[in-house]
PDB file of C-alpha atoms in Angstrom:
ATOM      1  CA  MET A 121      -8.448  11.590 -18.517  1.00 32.00           C
ATOM      2  CA  LYS A 122      -8.755   7.554 -20.376  1.00 36.00           C
ATOM      3  CA  PHE A 123      -6.403   6.130 -22.326  1.00 35.00           C
ATOM      4  CA  VAL A 124      -6.372   3.289 -24.267  1.00 36.00           C
ATOM      5  CA  CYS A 125      -3.456   1.126 -26.241  1.00 35.00           C
ATOM      6  CA  SER A 126      -4.254  -0.942 -29.073  1.00 34.00           C
ATOM      7  CA  ASP A 127      -4.405  -3.791 -27.028  1.00 39.00           C
ATOM      8  CA  GLY A 128      -7.556  -3.361 -25.509  1.00 44.00           C
ATOM      9  CA  ARG A 129      -6.712  -2.142 -22.084  1.00 44.00           C
ATOM     10  CA  ASP A 130      -7.685   1.245 -20.909  1.00 45.00           C
ATOM     11  CA  TYR A 131      -5.871   3.254 -18.141  1.00 38.00           C
ATOM     12  CA  GLU A 132      -7.250   5.749 -16.295  1.00 41.00           C
ATOM     13  CA  LEU A 133      -5.287   8.837 -13.962  1.00 33.00           C
ATOM     14  CA  PRO A 134      -5.810   7.839 -10.710  1.00 35.00           C
ATOM     15  CA  GLU A 135      -4.166   8.344  -7.445  1.00 38.00           C
ATOM     16  CA  ILE A 136       0.012   7.269  -8.708  1.00 36.00           C
ATOM     17  CA  SER A 137       0.647   5.275  -5.729  1.00 40.00           C
ATOM     18  CA  LYS A 138       3.951   7.167  -3.458  1.00 40.00           C
ATOM     19  CA  HIS A 139       5.785   3.172  -3.057  1.00 42.00           C
ATOM     20  CA  PHE A 140       6.542   3.336  -7.310  1.00 44.00           C
ATOM     21  CA  ASP A 141       8.347   7.368  -6.662  1.00 44.00           C
ATOM     22  CA  SER A 142      11.814   5.166  -6.002  1.00 42.00           C
ATOM     23  CA  ILE A 143      11.740   2.824  -9.592  1.00 51.00           C
ATOM     24  CA  SER A 144      12.709   5.560 -12.640  1.00 54.00           C
ATOM     25  CA  LEU A 145      12.310   5.378 -16.318  1.00 57.00           C
ATOM     26  CA  PRO A 146      14.557   6.918 -19.104  1.00 58.00           C
ATOM     27  CA  CYS A 147      14.181  10.063 -19.894  1.00 57.00           C
ATOM     28  CA  HIS A 148      13.671  10.376 -23.425  1.00 61.00           C
ATOM     29  CA  PRO A 149      11.134   7.990 -24.537  1.00 60.00           C
ATOM     30  CA  ASP A 150      12.862   5.882 -27.369  1.00 66.00           C
ATOM     31  CA  ASN A 151      14.220   4.242 -24.740  1.00 69.00           C
ATOM     32  CA  ILE A 152      11.273   3.654 -22.878  1.00 68.00           C
ATOM     33  CA  GLN A 153      10.281   1.517 -25.472  1.00 71.00           C
ATOM     34  CA  ASN A 154      13.393  -0.402 -25.119  1.00 76.00           C
ATOM     35  CA  PRO A 155      13.048  -3.308 -23.041  1.00 75.00           C
ATOM     36  CA  THR A 156      16.219  -3.409 -22.362  1.00 80.00           C
ATOM     37  CA  ILE A 157      16.718   0.623 -21.884  1.00 78.00           C
ATOM     38  CA  CYS A 158      13.677   0.071 -19.161  1.00 74.00           C
ATOM     39  CA  ARG A 159      15.294  -2.553 -17.068  1.00 77.00           C
ATOM     40  CA  SER A 160      18.651  -0.371 -16.969  1.00 78.00           C
ATOM     41  CA  SER A 161      16.871   2.262 -15.595  1.00 74.00           C
ATOM     42  CA  ILE A 162      14.367   0.746 -13.470  1.00 73.00           C
ATOM     43  CA  GLU A 163      17.611  -1.187 -11.602  1.00 75.00           C
ATOM     44  CA  ARG A 164      19.474   1.503 -11.137  1.00 75.00           C
ATOM     45  CA  GLY A 165      16.544   2.727  -9.168  1.00 71.00           C
ATOM     46  CA  LEU A 166      15.664  -0.120  -7.403  1.00 71.00           C
ATOM     47  CA  SER A 167      19.742  -0.697  -6.152  1.00 74.00           C
ATOM     48  CA  SER A 168      19.209   2.994  -4.559  1.00 74.00           C
ATOM     49  CA  CYS A 169      16.652   3.020  -2.955  1.00 70.00           C
ATOM     50  CA  LEU A 170      17.890  -0.123  -1.288  1.00 74.00           C
ATOM     51  CA  SER A 171      21.206   1.588  -0.442  1.00 77.00           C
ATOM     52  CA  ASP A 172      18.705   4.358   0.547  1.00 75.00           C
ATOM     53  CA  PRO A 173      18.405   3.886   4.707  1.00 72.00           C
ATOM     54  CA  ASP A 174      15.124   6.367   4.436  1.00 71.00           C
ATOM     55  CA  LYS A 175      13.361   4.305   2.267  1.00 66.00           C
ATOM     56  CA  VAL A 176      13.761   1.451   4.152  1.00 64.00           C
ATOM     57  CA  HIS A 177       9.650   0.511   3.565  1.00 58.00           C
ATOM     58  CA  LEU A 178       9.594  -0.139  -0.061  1.00 63.00           C
ATOM     59  CA  HIS A 179      13.007  -2.463   0.507  1.00 67.00           C
ATOM     60  CA  CYS A 180      10.495  -5.181   0.627  1.00 64.00           C
ATOM     61  CA  ALA A 181       8.771  -3.964  -3.176  1.00 64.00           C
ATOM     62  CA  ALA A 182      11.959  -3.210  -4.330  1.00 68.00           C
ATOM     63  CA  LYS A 183      13.469  -6.838  -3.238  1.00 68.00           C
ATOM     64  CA  ILE A 184      10.740  -8.061  -4.966  1.00 66.00           C
ATOM     65  CA  LEU A 185      10.961  -6.728  -8.646  1.00 69.00           C
ATOM     66  CA  LEU A 186      14.678  -7.963  -8.197  1.00 68.00           C
ATOM     67  CA  LYS A 187      13.744 -11.872  -7.431  1.00 65.00           C
ATOM     68  CA  PRO A 188      13.588 -14.432 -10.249  1.00 60.00           C
ATOM     69  CA  ILE A 189      10.031 -16.241 -10.799  1.00 57.00           C
ATOM     70  CA  TYR A 190       8.824 -18.929 -12.594  1.00 52.00           C
ATOM     71  CA  VAL A 191       7.371 -18.397 -15.901  1.00 53.00           C
ATOM     72  CA  GLU A 192       4.635 -21.110 -17.184  1.00 52.00           C
ATOM     73  CA  GLU A 193       4.470 -20.108 -20.612  1.00 54.00           C
ATOM     74  CA  LEU A 194       8.762 -19.979 -20.689  1.00 53.00           C
ATOM     75  CA  GLN A 195       9.266 -22.613 -18.813  1.00 53.00           C
ATOM     76  CA  TRP A 196      11.990 -20.328 -16.925  1.00 57.00           C
ATOM     77  CA  PRO A 197      12.334 -18.222 -13.930  1.00 60.00           C
ATOM     78  CA  VAL A 198      12.298 -14.822 -15.484  1.00 65.00           C
ATOM     79  CA  LEU A 199      13.032 -11.694 -13.320  1.00 70.00           C
ATOM     80  CA  SER A 200       9.910  -9.807 -12.535  1.00 70.00           C
ATOM     81  CA  MET A 201      12.148  -6.486 -12.861  1.00 73.00           C
ATOM     82  CA  ASN A 202      12.547  -8.173 -17.078  1.00 77.00           C
ATOM     83  CA  LEU A 203       8.353  -8.473 -17.330  1.00 74.00           C
ATOM     84  CA  VAL A 204       7.280  -5.329 -15.950  1.00 73.00           C
ATOM     85  CA  ALA A 205      10.474  -3.410 -18.112  1.00 76.00           C
ATOM     86  CA  GLU A 206       8.986  -5.704 -21.029  1.00 77.00           C
ATOM     87  CA  ARG A 207       5.473  -4.641 -20.658  1.00 74.00           C
ATOM     88  CA  VAL A 208       5.551  -0.692 -20.084  1.00 72.00           C
ATOM     89  CA  ALA A 209       7.968  -0.830 -23.242  1.00 75.00           C
ATOM     90  CA  SER A 210       5.722  -2.779 -25.154  1.00 75.00           C
ATOM     91  CA  ILE A 211       2.815  -0.373 -24.538  1.00 72.00           C
ATOM     92  CA  VAL A 212       4.414   2.950 -24.465  1.00 68.00           C
ATOM     93  CA  THR A 213       5.495   1.400 -28.242  1.00 73.00           C
ATOM     94  CA  ALA A 214       1.617   0.788 -29.478  1.00 72.00           C
ATOM     95  CA  ILE A 215       0.536   4.319 -27.829  1.00 68.00           C
ATOM     96  CA  ALA A 216       3.310   5.576 -29.642  1.00 69.00           C
ATOM     97  CA  LEU A 217       2.448   3.848 -33.094  1.00 70.00           C
ATOM     98  CA  GLU A 218      -0.921   4.899 -32.017  1.00 67.00           C
ATOM     99  CA  ASN A 219       0.196   8.759 -31.741  1.00 64.00           C
ATOM    100  CA  SER A 220       2.356   8.845 -34.356  1.00 62.00           C
ATOM    101  CA  ASP A 221       0.054  10.156 -37.449  1.00 56.00           C
ATOM    102  CA  SER A 222      -1.335  13.099 -35.425  1.00 55.00           C
ATOM    103  CA  ASN A 223      -0.170  16.471 -34.437  1.00 57.00           C
ATOM    104  CA  SER A 224       0.287  15.110 -30.293  1.00 55.00           C
ATOM    105  CA  ASN A 225       2.703  16.898 -27.995  1.00 56.00           C
ATOM    106  CA  PRO A 226       5.468  14.737 -27.272  1.00 53.00           C
ATOM    107  CA  ASP A 227       6.199  15.656 -23.663  1.00 53.00           C
ATOM    108  CA  SER A 228       2.635  15.283 -23.058  1.00 52.00           C
ATOM    109  CA  ASN A 229       3.644  11.655 -24.874  1.00 53.00           C
ATOM    110  CA  HIS A 230       6.636  11.541 -21.751  1.00 54.00           C
ATOM    111  CA  LEU A 231       3.912  12.288 -19.188  1.00 57.00           C
ATOM    112  CA  ILE A 232       1.638   9.359 -20.505  1.00 58.00           C
ATOM    113  CA  PHE A 233       4.749   6.643 -20.836  1.00 56.00           C
ATOM    114  CA  HIS A 234       5.608   7.044 -17.169  1.00 59.00           C
ATOM    115  CA  PHE A 235       2.199   7.160 -16.283  1.00 59.00           C
ATOM    116  CA  VAL A 236       1.514   4.040 -18.284  1.00 58.00           C
ATOM    117  CA  ALA A 237       4.990   2.308 -15.926  1.00 60.00           C
ATOM    118  CA  GLN A 238       3.780   3.709 -12.923  1.00 61.00           C
ATOM    119  CA  VAL A 239       0.300   1.814 -13.749  1.00 60.00           C
ATOM    120  CA  GLU A 240       2.042  -1.415 -14.582  1.00 61.00           C
ATOM    121  CA  LEU A 241       3.715  -1.492 -11.753  1.00 61.00           C
ATOM    122  CA  GLU A 242       1.031  -1.135  -9.560  1.00 59.00           C
ATOM    123  CA  CYS A 243      -0.609  -3.927 -11.572  1.00 62.00           C
ATOM    124  CA  PHE A 244       2.499  -6.175 -11.283  1.00 61.00           C
ATOM    125  CA  PHE A 245       2.493  -5.443  -7.158  1.00 58.00           C
ATOM    126  CA  ALA A 246      -1.432  -6.479  -7.468  1.00 57.00           C
ATOM    127  CA  ASN A 247      -1.690  -9.663  -9.443  1.00 58.00           C
ATOM    128  CA  ILE A 248       1.741 -11.602  -9.284  1.00 55.00           C
ATOM    129  CA  GLY A 249       3.678  -9.149  -6.471  1.00 52.00           C
ATOM    130  CA  SER A 250       0.158  -9.806  -4.272  1.00 54.00           C
ATOM    131  CA  ARG A 251       1.137 -13.760  -3.648  1.00 59.00           C
ATOM    132  CA  GLU A 252       4.714 -12.119  -2.637  1.00 59.00           C
ATOM    133  CA  PHE A 253       4.017 -10.366   0.298  1.00 57.00           C
ATOM    134  CA  GLU A 254       1.457 -13.237   1.108  1.00 64.00           C
ATOM    135  CA  LYS A 255       4.102 -14.819   1.635  1.00 66.00           C
ATOM    136  CA  ILE A 256       6.401 -12.654   3.763  1.00 59.00           C
ATOM    137  CA  ASP A 257       2.670 -12.474   6.287  1.00 61.00           C
ATOM    138  CA  ALA A 258       2.717 -15.735   5.550  1.00 68.00           C
ATOM    139  CA  ILE A 259       6.704 -16.293   7.777  1.00 70.00           C
ATOM    140  CA  VAL A 260       5.806 -14.140   9.650  1.00 64.00           C
ATOM    141  CA  LYS A 261       3.428 -15.622  11.301  1.00 68.00           C
ATOM    142  CA  LEU A 262       5.206 -18.797  11.233  1.00 75.00           C
ATOM    143  CA  LYS A 263       5.565 -19.946  15.393  1.00 75.00           C
ATOM    144  CA  ARG A 264       8.798 -19.738  17.372  1.00 80.00           C
ATOM    145  CA  PHE A 265       8.813 -22.071  19.544  1.00 83.00           C
ATOM    146  CA  ARG A 266      11.851 -23.294  22.479  1.00 82.00           C
ATOM    147  CA  VAL A 267      12.611 -26.566  23.647  1.00 80.00           C
ATOM    148  CA  SER A 268      10.826 -25.435  27.626  1.00 76.00           C
ATOM    149  CA  ASN A 269       9.820 -29.854  28.670  1.00 78.00           C
ATOM    150  CA  GLN A 270      10.635 -32.912  28.573  1.00 80.00           C
ATOM    151  CA  GLU A 271       8.901 -33.925  25.964  1.00 80.00           C
ATOM    152  CA  GLU A 272       9.993 -31.521  23.240  1.00 79.00           C
ATOM    153  CA  GLU A 273      13.578 -32.705  24.473  1.00 79.00           C
ATOM    154  CA  GLU A 274      12.886 -36.096  24.371  1.00 82.00           C
ATOM    155  CA  GLU A 275      11.644 -35.282  21.148  1.00 83.00           C
ATOM    156  CA  LEU A 276      14.112 -33.591  20.039  1.00 83.00           C
ATOM    157  CA  MET A 277      17.451 -34.515  21.186  1.00 83.00           C
ATOM    158  CA  GLY A 278      20.751 -36.059  19.189  1.00 82.00           C
ATOM    159  CA  SER A 279      18.462 -34.620  15.510  1.00 86.00           C
ATOM    160  CA  ARG A 280      19.735 -32.282  13.388  1.00 88.00           C
ATOM    161  CA  CYS A 281      18.450 -28.894  11.509  1.00 89.00           C
ATOM    162  CA  SER A 282      19.029 -30.356   7.723  1.00 90.00           C
ATOM    163  CA  ILE A 283      20.195 -26.102   6.018  1.00 91.00           C
ATOM    164  CA  CYS A 284      23.245 -25.873   8.787  1.00 90.00           C
ATOM    165  CA  LEU A 285      23.749 -29.683  10.554  1.00 90.00           C
ATOM    166  CA  GLN A 286      24.215 -28.007  13.585  1.00 88.00           C
ATOM    167  CA  ASP A 287      22.325 -30.092  16.684  1.00 87.00           C
ATOM    168  CA  LEU A 288      18.326 -28.945  16.869  1.00 84.00           C
ATOM    169  CA  ILE A 289      19.140 -27.546  20.670  1.00 78.00           C
ATOM    170  CA  SER A 290      23.053 -28.206  21.768  1.00 69.00           C
ATOM    171  CA  THR A 291      24.045 -25.291  19.635  1.00 54.00           C
ATOM    172  CA  ALA A 292      23.120 -22.912  21.647  1.00 58.00           C
ATOM    173  CA  PRO A 293      21.175 -22.696  25.388  1.00 62.00           C
ATOM    174  CA  GLY A 294      17.474 -21.066  24.064  1.00 67.00           C
ATOM    175  CA  ILE A 295      17.808 -21.109  20.846  1.00 78.00           C
ATOM    176  CA  HIS A 296      14.462 -20.916  19.167  1.00 84.00           C
ATOM    177  CA  LEU A 297      13.229 -23.614  16.241  1.00 88.00           C
ATOM    178  CA  ILE A 298      10.278 -23.917  14.330  1.00 88.00           C
ATOM    179  CA  ARG A 299       8.197 -26.688  13.159  1.00 86.00           C
ATOM    180  CA  LEU A 300       6.665 -26.149   9.348  1.00 86.00           C
ATOM    181  CA  PRO A 301       3.313 -26.791   9.431  1.00 79.00           C
ATOM    182  CA  ASN A 302       2.012 -30.379   7.526  1.00 78.00           C
ATOM    183  CA  CYS A 303       5.061 -31.810   7.945  1.00 84.00           C
ATOM    184  CA  ASN A 304       6.382 -30.907  11.037  1.00 85.00           C
ATOM    185  CA  HIS A 305       9.844 -30.461  10.624  1.00 89.00           C
ATOM    186  CA  VAL A 306      11.667 -29.084  13.093  1.00 90.00           C
ATOM    187  CA  PHE A 307      14.393 -26.011  11.949  1.00 91.00           C
ATOM    188  CA  HIS A 308      16.712 -23.608  13.656  1.00 90.00           C
ATOM    189  CA  GLN A 309      14.692 -20.426  12.889  1.00 86.00           C
ATOM    190  CA  LYS A 310      17.612 -18.152  11.934  1.00 84.00           C
ATOM    191  CA  CYS A 311      18.320 -20.797   8.866  1.00 88.00           C
ATOM    192  CA  ILE A 312      14.535 -21.642   7.711  1.00 86.00           C
ATOM    193  CA  LEU A 313      13.978 -18.354   7.829  1.00 81.00           C
ATOM    194  CA  GLU A 314      16.340 -17.273   5.498  1.00 81.00           C
ATOM    195  CA  TRP A 315      15.450 -20.877   3.647  1.00 84.00           C
ATOM    196  CA  LEU A 316      11.476 -19.189   3.157  1.00 80.00           C
ATOM    197  CA  LYS A 317      12.338 -15.894   1.234  1.00 72.00           C
ATOM    198  CA  LYS A 318      14.237 -18.882  -1.442  1.00 74.00           C
ATOM    199  CA  SER A 319      11.633 -21.244  -1.681  1.00 77.00           C
ATOM    200  CA  ASP A 320       8.194 -22.282  -0.744  1.00 75.00           C
ATOM    201  CA  PHE A 321       9.405 -25.885   0.205  1.00 82.00           C
ATOM    202  CA  CYS A 322      10.998 -27.821   3.056  1.00 87.00           C
ATOM    203  CA  PRO A 323      13.910 -28.579   2.821  1.00 88.00           C
ATOM    204  CA  LEU A 324      14.059 -31.953   3.829  1.00 87.00           C
ATOM    205  CA  CYS A 325      10.656 -33.317   2.428  1.00 85.00           C
ATOM    206  CA  ARG A 326       9.402 -31.126  -0.114  1.00 81.00           C
ATOM    207  CA  ASP A 327       5.995 -30.529   1.304  1.00 79.00           C
ATOM    208  CA  LEU A 328       4.344 -27.211   0.156  1.00 75.00           C
ATOM    209  CA  CYS A 329       4.305 -26.294   3.147  1.00 73.00           C
ATOM    210  CA  LEU A 330       4.418 -21.988   2.904  1.00 67.00           C
ATOM    211  CA  GLN A 331       1.838 -22.401   0.252  1.00 63.00           C
ATOM    212  CA  ASN A 332      -0.418 -24.427   2.057  1.00 57.00           C
ATOM    213  CA  LEU A 333       0.522 -22.059   5.272  1.00 56.00           C
ATOM    214  CA  VAL A 334      -0.673 -19.025   2.347  1.00 49.00           C
ATOM    215  CA  ASP A 335      -3.822 -20.666   2.054  1.00 51.00           C
ATOM    216  CA  LYS A 336      -4.880 -21.430   5.435  1.00 48.00           C
ATOM    217  CA  PHE A 337      -4.289 -17.719   6.512  1.00 42.00           C
ATOM    218  CA  ASN A 338      -6.138 -16.109   3.691  1.00 46.00           C
ATOM    219  CA  HIS A 339      -8.945 -18.880   4.713  1.00 42.00           C
ATOM    220  CA  LEU A 340      -8.937 -17.567   8.022  1.00 38.00           C
ATOM    221  CA  ASN A 341      -9.556 -13.717   6.451  1.00 39.00           C
ATOM    222  CA  VAL A 342     -12.848 -14.582   4.450  1.00 33.00           C
TER     223      VAL A 342
END
């Protein structure tokens, strides 16, 4: 089955991914057309998801929706969830207007509206969200190391982690470190991993280290 909205986009009924079954929507169709109410409902669903240990496999997706992203057209960071809610509300409103002159079944419209919301979530993760999953993958692939020879010890002796401001090699014996690609700056593993969840840049020189790392891995996978 296919639905065509006034914006020209086609929606076919594929198998809906179960990855999004925890993201709730308002029950009443009129409320789905309201981006504020739609957003609040999605937020409640995400909060419930994050507090449920049985849904740990969905936590990554939920955190992405709750994270601000920079929107070039607005020149301002916006919560990913807000973009999804506004898009869902806009399309559902268009469908409602198209069906207003027909004697369509309200229950059927309700199902269509929820289906459109599911599609928008999947499109979001296929476009904006995919960048975040690549970033997470790049972070995981960063190589950690311990100071294991005299050359490394001499290089890092007296150096501090610019995030926590503690000495790199005297904080604790056997502590893991990470050297960023390109700039080669070294940080405590725990410090830099927390930093890179919020930024693609090296905290010391502002090199776009994580984006470069993502590009490198994508090139290797071609």
